[in-house]
Short mmCIF file of C-alpha atoms in Angstrom, two decimals:
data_model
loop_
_atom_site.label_atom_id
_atom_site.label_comp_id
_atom_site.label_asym_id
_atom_site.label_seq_id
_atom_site.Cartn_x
_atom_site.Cartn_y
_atom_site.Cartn_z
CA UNK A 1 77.34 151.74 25.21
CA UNK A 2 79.01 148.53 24.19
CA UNK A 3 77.38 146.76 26.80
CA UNK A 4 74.10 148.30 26.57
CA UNK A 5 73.37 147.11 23.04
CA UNK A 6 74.97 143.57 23.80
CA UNK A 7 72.06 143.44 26.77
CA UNK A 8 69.09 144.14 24.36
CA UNK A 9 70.55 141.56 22.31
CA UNK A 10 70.34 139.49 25.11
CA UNK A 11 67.26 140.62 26.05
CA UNK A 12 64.86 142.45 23.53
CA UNK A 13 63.79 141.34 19.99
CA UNK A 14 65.66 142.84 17.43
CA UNK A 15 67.43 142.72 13.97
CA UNK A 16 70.53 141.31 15.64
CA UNK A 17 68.95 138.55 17.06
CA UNK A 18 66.48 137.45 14.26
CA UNK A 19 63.48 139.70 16.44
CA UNK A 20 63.62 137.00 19.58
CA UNK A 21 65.98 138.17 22.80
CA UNK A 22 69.11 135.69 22.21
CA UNK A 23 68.23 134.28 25.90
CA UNK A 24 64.99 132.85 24.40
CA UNK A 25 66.96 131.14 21.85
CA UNK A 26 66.84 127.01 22.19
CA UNK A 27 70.92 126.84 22.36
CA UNK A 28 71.05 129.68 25.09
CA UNK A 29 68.15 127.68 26.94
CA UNK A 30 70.14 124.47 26.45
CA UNK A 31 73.16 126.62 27.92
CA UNK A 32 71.12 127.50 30.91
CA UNK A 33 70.12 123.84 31.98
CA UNK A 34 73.89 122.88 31.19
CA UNK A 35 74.89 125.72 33.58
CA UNK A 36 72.44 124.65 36.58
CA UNK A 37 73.64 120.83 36.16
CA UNK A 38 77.16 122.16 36.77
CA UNK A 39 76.12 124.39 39.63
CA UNK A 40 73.98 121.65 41.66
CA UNK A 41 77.41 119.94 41.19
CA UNK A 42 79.43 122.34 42.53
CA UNK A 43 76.48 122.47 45.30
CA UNK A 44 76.43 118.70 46.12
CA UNK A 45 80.86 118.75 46.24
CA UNK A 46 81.03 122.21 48.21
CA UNK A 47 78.48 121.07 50.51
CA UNK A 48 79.85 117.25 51.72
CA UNK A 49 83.64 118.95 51.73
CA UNK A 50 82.71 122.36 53.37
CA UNK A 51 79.52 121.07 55.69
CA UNK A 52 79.49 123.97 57.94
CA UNK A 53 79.57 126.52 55.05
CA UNK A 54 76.67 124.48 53.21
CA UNK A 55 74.82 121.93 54.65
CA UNK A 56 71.71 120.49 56.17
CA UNK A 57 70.49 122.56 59.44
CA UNK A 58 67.89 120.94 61.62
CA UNK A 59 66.93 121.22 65.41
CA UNK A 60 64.32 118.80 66.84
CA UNK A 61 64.19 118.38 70.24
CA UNK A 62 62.22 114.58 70.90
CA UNK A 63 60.38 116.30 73.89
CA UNK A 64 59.50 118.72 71.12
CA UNK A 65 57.41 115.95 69.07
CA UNK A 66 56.34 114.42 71.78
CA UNK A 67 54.72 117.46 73.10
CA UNK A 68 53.51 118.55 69.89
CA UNK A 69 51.70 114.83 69.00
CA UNK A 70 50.15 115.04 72.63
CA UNK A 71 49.02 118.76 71.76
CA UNK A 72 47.48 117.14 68.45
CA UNK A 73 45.85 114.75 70.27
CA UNK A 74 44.17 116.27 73.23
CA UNK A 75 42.86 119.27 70.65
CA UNK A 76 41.31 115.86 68.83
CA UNK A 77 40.17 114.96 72.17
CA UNK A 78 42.09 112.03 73.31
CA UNK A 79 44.27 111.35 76.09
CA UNK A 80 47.95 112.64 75.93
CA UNK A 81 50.76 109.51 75.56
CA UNK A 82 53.04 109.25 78.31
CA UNK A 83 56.78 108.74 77.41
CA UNK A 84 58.35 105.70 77.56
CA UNK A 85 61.76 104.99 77.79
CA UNK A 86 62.01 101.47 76.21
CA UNK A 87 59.92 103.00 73.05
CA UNK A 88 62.55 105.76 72.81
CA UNK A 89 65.27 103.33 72.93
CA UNK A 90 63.31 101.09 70.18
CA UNK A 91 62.96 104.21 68.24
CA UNK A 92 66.12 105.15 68.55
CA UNK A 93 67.46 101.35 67.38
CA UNK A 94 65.60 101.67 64.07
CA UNK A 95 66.91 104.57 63.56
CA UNK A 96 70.11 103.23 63.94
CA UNK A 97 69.59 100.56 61.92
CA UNK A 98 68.61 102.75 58.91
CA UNK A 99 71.43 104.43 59.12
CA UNK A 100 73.55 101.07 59.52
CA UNK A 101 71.67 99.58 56.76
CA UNK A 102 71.63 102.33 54.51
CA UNK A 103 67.70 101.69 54.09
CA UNK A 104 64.89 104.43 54.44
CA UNK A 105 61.68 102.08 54.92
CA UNK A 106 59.31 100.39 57.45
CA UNK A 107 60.53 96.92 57.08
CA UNK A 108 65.05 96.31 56.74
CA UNK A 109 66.07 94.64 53.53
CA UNK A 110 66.80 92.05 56.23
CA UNK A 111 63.24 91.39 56.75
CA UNK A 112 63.87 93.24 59.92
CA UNK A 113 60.05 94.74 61.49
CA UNK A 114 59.62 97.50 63.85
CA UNK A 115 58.11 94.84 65.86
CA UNK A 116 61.17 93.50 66.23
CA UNK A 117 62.97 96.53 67.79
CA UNK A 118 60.14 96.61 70.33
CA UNK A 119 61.36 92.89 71.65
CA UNK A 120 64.33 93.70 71.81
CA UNK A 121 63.80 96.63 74.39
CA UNK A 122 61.71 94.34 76.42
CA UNK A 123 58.84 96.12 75.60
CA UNK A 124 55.47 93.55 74.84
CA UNK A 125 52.57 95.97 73.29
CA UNK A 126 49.03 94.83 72.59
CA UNK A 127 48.93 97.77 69.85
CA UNK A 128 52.09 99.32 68.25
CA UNK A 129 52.48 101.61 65.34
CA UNK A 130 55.53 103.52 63.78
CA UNK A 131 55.88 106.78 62.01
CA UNK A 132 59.07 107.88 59.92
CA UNK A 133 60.27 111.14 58.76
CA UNK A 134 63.93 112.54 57.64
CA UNK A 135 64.93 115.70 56.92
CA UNK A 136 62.88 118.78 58.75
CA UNK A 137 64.33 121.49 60.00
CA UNK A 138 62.00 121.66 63.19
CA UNK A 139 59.75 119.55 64.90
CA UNK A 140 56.75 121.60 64.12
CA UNK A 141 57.02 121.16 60.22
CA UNK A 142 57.23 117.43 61.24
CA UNK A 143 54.09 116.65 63.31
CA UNK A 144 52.16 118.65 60.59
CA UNK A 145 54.22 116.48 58.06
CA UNK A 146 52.24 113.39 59.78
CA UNK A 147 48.74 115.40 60.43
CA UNK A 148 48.73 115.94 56.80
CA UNK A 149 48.86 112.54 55.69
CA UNK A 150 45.76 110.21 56.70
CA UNK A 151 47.80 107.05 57.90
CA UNK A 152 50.16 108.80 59.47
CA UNK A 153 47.64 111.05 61.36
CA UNK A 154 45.63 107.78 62.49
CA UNK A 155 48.59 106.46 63.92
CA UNK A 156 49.13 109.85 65.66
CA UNK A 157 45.29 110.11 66.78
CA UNK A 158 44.65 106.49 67.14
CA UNK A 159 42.73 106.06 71.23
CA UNK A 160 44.84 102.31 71.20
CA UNK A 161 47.73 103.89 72.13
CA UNK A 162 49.02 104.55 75.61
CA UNK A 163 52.54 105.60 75.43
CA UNK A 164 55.04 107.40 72.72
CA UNK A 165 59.16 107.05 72.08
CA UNK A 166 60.88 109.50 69.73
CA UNK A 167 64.38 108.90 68.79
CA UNK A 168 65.81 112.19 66.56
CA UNK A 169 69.40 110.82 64.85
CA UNK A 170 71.73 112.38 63.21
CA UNK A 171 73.77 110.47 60.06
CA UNK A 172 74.52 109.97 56.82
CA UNK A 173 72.40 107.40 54.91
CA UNK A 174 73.29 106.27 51.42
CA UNK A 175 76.04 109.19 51.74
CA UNK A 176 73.51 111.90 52.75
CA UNK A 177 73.85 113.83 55.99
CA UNK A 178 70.04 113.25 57.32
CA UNK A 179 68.24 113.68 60.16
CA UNK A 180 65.96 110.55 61.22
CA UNK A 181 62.80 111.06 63.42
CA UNK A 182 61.23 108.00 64.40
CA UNK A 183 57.93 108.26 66.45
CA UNK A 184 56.52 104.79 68.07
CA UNK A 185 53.41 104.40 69.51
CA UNK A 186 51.80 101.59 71.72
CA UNK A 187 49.68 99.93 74.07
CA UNK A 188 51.56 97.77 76.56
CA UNK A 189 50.14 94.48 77.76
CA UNK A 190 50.55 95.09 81.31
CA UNK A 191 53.03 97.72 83.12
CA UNK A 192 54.31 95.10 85.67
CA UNK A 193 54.65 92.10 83.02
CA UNK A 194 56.72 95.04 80.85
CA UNK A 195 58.78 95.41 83.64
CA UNK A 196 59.78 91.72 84.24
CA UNK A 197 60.71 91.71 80.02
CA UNK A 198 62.84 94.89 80.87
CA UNK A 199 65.02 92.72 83.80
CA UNK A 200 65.13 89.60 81.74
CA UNK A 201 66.35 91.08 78.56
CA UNK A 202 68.76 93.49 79.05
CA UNK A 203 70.03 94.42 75.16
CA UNK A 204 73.81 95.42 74.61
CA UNK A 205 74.22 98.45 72.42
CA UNK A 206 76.56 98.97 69.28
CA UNK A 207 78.66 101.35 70.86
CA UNK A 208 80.79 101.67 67.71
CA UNK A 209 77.48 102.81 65.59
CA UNK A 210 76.10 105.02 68.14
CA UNK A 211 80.00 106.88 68.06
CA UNK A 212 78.95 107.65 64.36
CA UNK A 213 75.51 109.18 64.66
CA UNK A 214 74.43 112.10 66.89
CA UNK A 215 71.18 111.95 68.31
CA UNK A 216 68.79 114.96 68.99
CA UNK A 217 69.74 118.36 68.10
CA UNK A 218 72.17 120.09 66.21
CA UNK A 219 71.73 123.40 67.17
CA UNK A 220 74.46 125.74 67.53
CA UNK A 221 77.37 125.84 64.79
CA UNK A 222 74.88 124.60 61.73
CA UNK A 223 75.84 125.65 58.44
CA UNK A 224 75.42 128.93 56.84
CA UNK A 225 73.65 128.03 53.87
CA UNK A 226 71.03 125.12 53.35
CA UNK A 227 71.69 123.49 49.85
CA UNK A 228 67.95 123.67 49.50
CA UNK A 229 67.38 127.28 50.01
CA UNK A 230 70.34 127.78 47.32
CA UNK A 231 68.64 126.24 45.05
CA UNK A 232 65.51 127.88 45.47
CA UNK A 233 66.80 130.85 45.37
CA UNK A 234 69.35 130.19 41.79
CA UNK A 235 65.69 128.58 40.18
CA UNK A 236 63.20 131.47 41.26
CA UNK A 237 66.13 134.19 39.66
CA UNK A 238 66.69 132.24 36.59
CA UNK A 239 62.85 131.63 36.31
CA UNK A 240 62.06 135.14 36.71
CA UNK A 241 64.70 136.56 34.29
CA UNK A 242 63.21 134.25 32.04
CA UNK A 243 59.84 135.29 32.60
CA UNK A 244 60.40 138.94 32.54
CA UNK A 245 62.57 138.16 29.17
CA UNK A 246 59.16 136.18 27.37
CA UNK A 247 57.09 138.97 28.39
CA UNK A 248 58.84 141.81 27.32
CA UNK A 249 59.58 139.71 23.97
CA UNK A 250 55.84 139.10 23.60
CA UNK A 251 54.83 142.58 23.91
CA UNK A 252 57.16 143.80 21.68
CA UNK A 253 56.34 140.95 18.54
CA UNK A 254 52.30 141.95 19.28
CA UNK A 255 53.12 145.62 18.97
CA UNK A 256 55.61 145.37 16.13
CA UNK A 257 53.23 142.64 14.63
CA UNK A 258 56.56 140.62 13.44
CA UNK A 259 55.97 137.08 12.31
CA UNK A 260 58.37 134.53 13.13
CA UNK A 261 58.33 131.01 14.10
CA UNK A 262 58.45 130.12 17.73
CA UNK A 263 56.48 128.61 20.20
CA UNK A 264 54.10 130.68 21.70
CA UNK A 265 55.12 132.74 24.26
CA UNK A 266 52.11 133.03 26.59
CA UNK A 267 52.44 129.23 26.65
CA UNK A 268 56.13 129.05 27.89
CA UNK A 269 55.07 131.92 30.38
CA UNK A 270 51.99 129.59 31.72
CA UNK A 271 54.64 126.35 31.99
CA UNK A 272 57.41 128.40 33.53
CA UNK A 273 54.85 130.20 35.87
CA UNK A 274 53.51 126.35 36.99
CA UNK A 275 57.32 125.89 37.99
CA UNK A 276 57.97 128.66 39.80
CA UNK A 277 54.92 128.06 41.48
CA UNK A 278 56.57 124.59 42.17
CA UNK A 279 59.78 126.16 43.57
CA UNK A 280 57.91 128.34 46.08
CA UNK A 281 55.62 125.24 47.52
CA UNK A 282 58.13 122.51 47.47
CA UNK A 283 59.01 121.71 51.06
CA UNK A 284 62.27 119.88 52.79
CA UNK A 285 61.31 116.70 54.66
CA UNK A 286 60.13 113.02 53.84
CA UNK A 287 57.68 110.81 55.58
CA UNK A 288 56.91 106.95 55.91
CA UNK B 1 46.02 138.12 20.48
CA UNK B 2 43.80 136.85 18.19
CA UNK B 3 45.17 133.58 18.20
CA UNK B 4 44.54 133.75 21.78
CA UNK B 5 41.30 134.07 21.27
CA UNK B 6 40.98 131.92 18.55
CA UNK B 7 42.70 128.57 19.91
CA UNK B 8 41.03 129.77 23.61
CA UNK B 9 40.15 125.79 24.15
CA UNK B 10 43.91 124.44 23.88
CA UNK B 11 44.81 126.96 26.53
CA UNK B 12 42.44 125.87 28.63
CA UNK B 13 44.01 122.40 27.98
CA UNK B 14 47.13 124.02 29.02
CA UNK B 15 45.97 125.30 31.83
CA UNK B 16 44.36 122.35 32.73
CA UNK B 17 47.97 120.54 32.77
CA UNK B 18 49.31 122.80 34.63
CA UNK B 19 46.75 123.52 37.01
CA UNK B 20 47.04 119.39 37.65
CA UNK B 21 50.68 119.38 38.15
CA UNK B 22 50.42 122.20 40.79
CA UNK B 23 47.45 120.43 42.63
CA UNK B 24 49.81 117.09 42.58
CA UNK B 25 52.71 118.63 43.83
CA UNK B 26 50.55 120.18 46.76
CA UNK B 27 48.68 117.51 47.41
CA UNK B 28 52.01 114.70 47.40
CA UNK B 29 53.66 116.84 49.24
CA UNK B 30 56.32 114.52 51.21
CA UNK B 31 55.84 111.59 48.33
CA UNK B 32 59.06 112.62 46.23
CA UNK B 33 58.86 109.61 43.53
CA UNK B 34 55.06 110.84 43.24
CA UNK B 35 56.27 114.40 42.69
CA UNK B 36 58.67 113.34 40.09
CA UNK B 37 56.55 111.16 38.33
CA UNK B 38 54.05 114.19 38.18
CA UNK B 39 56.99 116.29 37.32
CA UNK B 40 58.05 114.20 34.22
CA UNK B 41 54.44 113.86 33.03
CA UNK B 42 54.06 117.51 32.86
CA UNK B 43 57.02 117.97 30.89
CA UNK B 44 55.44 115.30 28.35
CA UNK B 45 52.54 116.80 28.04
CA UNK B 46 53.91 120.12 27.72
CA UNK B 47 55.99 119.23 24.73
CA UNK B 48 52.57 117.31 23.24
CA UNK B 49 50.45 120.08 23.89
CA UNK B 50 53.00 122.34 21.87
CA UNK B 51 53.07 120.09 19.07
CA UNK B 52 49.48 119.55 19.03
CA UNK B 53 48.52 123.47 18.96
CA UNK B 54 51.16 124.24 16.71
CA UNK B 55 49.78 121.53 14.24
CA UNK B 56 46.51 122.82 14.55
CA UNK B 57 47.46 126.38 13.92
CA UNK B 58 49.47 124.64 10.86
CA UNK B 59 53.04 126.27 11.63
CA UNK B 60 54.46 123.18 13.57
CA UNK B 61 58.36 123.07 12.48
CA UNK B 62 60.84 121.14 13.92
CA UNK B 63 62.84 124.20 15.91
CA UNK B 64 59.39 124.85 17.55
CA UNK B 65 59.20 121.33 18.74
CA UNK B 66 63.03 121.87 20.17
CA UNK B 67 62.25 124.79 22.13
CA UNK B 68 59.40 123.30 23.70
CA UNK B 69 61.49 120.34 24.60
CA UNK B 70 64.07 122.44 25.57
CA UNK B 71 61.27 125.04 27.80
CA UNK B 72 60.09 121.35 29.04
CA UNK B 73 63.59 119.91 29.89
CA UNK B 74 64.63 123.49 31.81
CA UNK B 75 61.48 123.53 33.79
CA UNK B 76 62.10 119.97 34.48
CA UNK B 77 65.69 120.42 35.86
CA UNK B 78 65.20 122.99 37.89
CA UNK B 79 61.99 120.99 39.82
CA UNK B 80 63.85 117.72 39.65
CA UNK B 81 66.76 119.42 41.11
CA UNK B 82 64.87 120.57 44.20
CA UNK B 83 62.93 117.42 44.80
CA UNK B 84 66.12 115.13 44.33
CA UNK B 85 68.18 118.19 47.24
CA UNK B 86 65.46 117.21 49.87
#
C-alpha cells in the first residue's frame, strides 16, 4: 500500500506533490541527468577494464568492401576495380599511422598525405583518391556510409580509377578501441613501370606497431554488450517513462482543470519526442 | 486546450525546431561535430522558445524558465551522450 501511494507521488499529480508527478519536478529532472552522467561513467570504466563484457564489436572482412564498392559500381555501370596489393599495403600504412599518431584525418599533423603512403609502396598512380571510416560494425553499413555522402560516393564511382586497397585495423586511437577502414583508389601509370618501383623500393615495416594493432576481423569472442546499444537502450527507457509520466500528468491537470505554473507539457512531450526520435536514428560509424 | 489553440502559431514554431533538428541529424548523419552543434542549438532554442511563449501567454516565472533548461539540458545529455559513445 505503502509503495503504491509513494508511486503516484512519483508519478500522478496530486496534493502531495503540489498536483505535478514529483518525477516532473526540475530537482528530480536535475537528479536524472546527474544519474546518466554517473552511469556513462561507469559505462566508459566497465567497458576499457572488462572489454569482452562491454565493448566495441565489429567484423569487416576487406574482400567484403571491396566486393561491395565493385557491386556499387557495376550497378552504376562502371567497371569493377581489381585489387591491388601495394594499395592494400598503403591503406593499411595510414591506417597505421593514425593509430601511431593518434590522428583521425586525411592529412598527419606531420603534414604527412595519403600520397605519400602510395610512394612508399612503390605504387606511381596517375589518379588516386582515399576514403576513411572508423567504427562500423559490418562492411555493409560502411559502403552505404560512403554512398550516402556525395564526395565520398564520387570517389567510390569515379571511371579514373582502375584498382582498389582496403586495409581494416584494429586499435586504440586517442585511448579508444576503433576499428579503421581505409579504402584507396587509383589509376596506375603503367603496370610494368609499377612493377620496376615495387623492386626498387622495397619498404621495411614497423614490426613493433603492427604487434599492437589487429588487422581485419574480430569475429569470434567480441563482447557481450556494445556500449552504444546500452545507451540506447538506458535513453529510450528513461525517455519513455518520462513521456508516459507528462502525458498522464497532462491529462489529468486538463480534466481536473488545476492551474499551476509549469511549462507546458505538450511542449516538453514535442522536445522529448524529437530526442527519442534522435536515439532511434543515430547510427555507430564515422567517415572522412 | 484552449491555449493550444490559441498560441497554435508558436507550436508550429516549435515544431518547426524540432522538425529541423531531426532533418539535421538525418541528413549529417556520420558528421558528429555537425550533429552536436545541431544538438546544442536545439537545446537553445528550446529554452528561448519556452521563454518566449510563456511571456506571451504572460505567466513566464523564473522556475518555468529552470525546467525548460533543465527539459533542454536532459534531452541534451542523453543525445550528446550517444553521439560522443560512437
Amino acid at each position: 500500500m505503502k509503495f503504491i501511494e509513494y508511486a503516484a507521488h512519483f508519478l500522478i499529480p496530486r496534493n502531495s506533490n503540489n498536483h505535478k508527478a514529483r518525477l516532473l519536478h526540475s530537482p528530480i529532472l536535475m537528479a536524472i541527468i546527474a544519474c546518466l552522467f554517473v552511469y556513462q561513467l561507469t559505462l566508459s570504466s566497465v567497458s576499457s577494464v572488462f572489454p569482452k563484457v562491454l565493448g566495441f564489436a565489429s567484423s569487416i572482412p576487406m574482400e567484403e568492401v571491396v566486393r561491395l564498392t565493385n557491386e556499387k559500381r557495376v550497378e552504376a555501370g562502371l567497371g569493377p576495380l581489381s585489387f591491388n596489393s601495394a594499395l592494400a599495403s598503403a591503406a593499411r600504412d595510414k591506417a597505421v599511422d593514425m593509430l601511431e599518431h593518434n590522428y583521425w584525418a586525411h592529412v598527419s599533423p606531420n603534414g604527412v598525405t595519403p600520397w605519400d603512403f602510395f610512394k612508399n609502396n612503390g605504387y606511381t598512380y596517375r589518379f588516386a583518391g582515399e576514403n576513411l571510416a572508423r567504427d562500423f560494425s559490418n562492411p555493409s553499413s560502411v559502403v552505404d556510409a560512403w554512398m550516402a555522402s556525395q564526395s565520398h560516393k564520387e570517389n567510390l564511382l569515379s571511371p579514373k580509377y582502375e584498382e582498389i586497397g582496403v586495409a581494416v585495423v584494429e586499435g586504440d586511437l586517442a585511448g579508444v578501441d576503433t576499428t579503421l577502414v581505409v579504402q584507396l583508389f587509383a589509376a596506375p601509370v603503367a603496370k610494368t613501370a609499377q612493377a620496376a618501383n615495387v623492386e626498387t623500393r622495397p619498404q621495411p615495416k614497423p614490426e613493433a606497431l603492427i604487434a599492437s594493432v589487429q588487422t581485419s576481423q574480430r569475429i569470434s569472442g567480441g563482447p557481450l554488450l556494445s556500449p552504444l546499444d546500452t545507451t540506447k537502450g538506458m535513453s529510450t527507457a528513461v525517455l519513455g517513462l518520462l513521456l508516459g509520466v507528462f502525458a498522464v500528468d497532462e491529462i489529468i491537470v486538463y480534466r481536473r482543470k488545476i492551474f499551476r505554473v509549469s511549462g507546458r507539457g505538450v511542449a516538453h512531450m514535442s522536445f522529448l519526442t524529437m530526442i527519442l526520435l534522435v536515439v532511434l536514428i543515430i547510427k555507430s560509424g564515422q567517415i572522412l | 486546450m484552449k491555449k493550444i489553440a490559441k498560441h497554435l502559431p508558436h507550436y508550429f514554431g516549435l515544431i518547426g525546431i524540432l522538425l529541423a533538428g531531426a532533418l539535421g541529424f538525418i541528413v549529417f548523419s556520420y558528421d558528429r561535430i555537425f550533429q552536436i552543434y545541431i544538438s546544442v542549438a536545439v537545446a537553445s532554442a528550446y529554452v528561448i522558445w519556452g521563454a518566449m511563449h510563456h511571456s506571451a501567454h504572460r505567466d513566464l516565472y523564473l522556475e518555468v524558465v529552470i525546467e525548460y533548461v533543465v527539459v533542454a539540458s536532459l534531452g541534451l545529455m542523453i543525445v550528446l551522450s550517444l553521439i560522443l559513445r560512437v
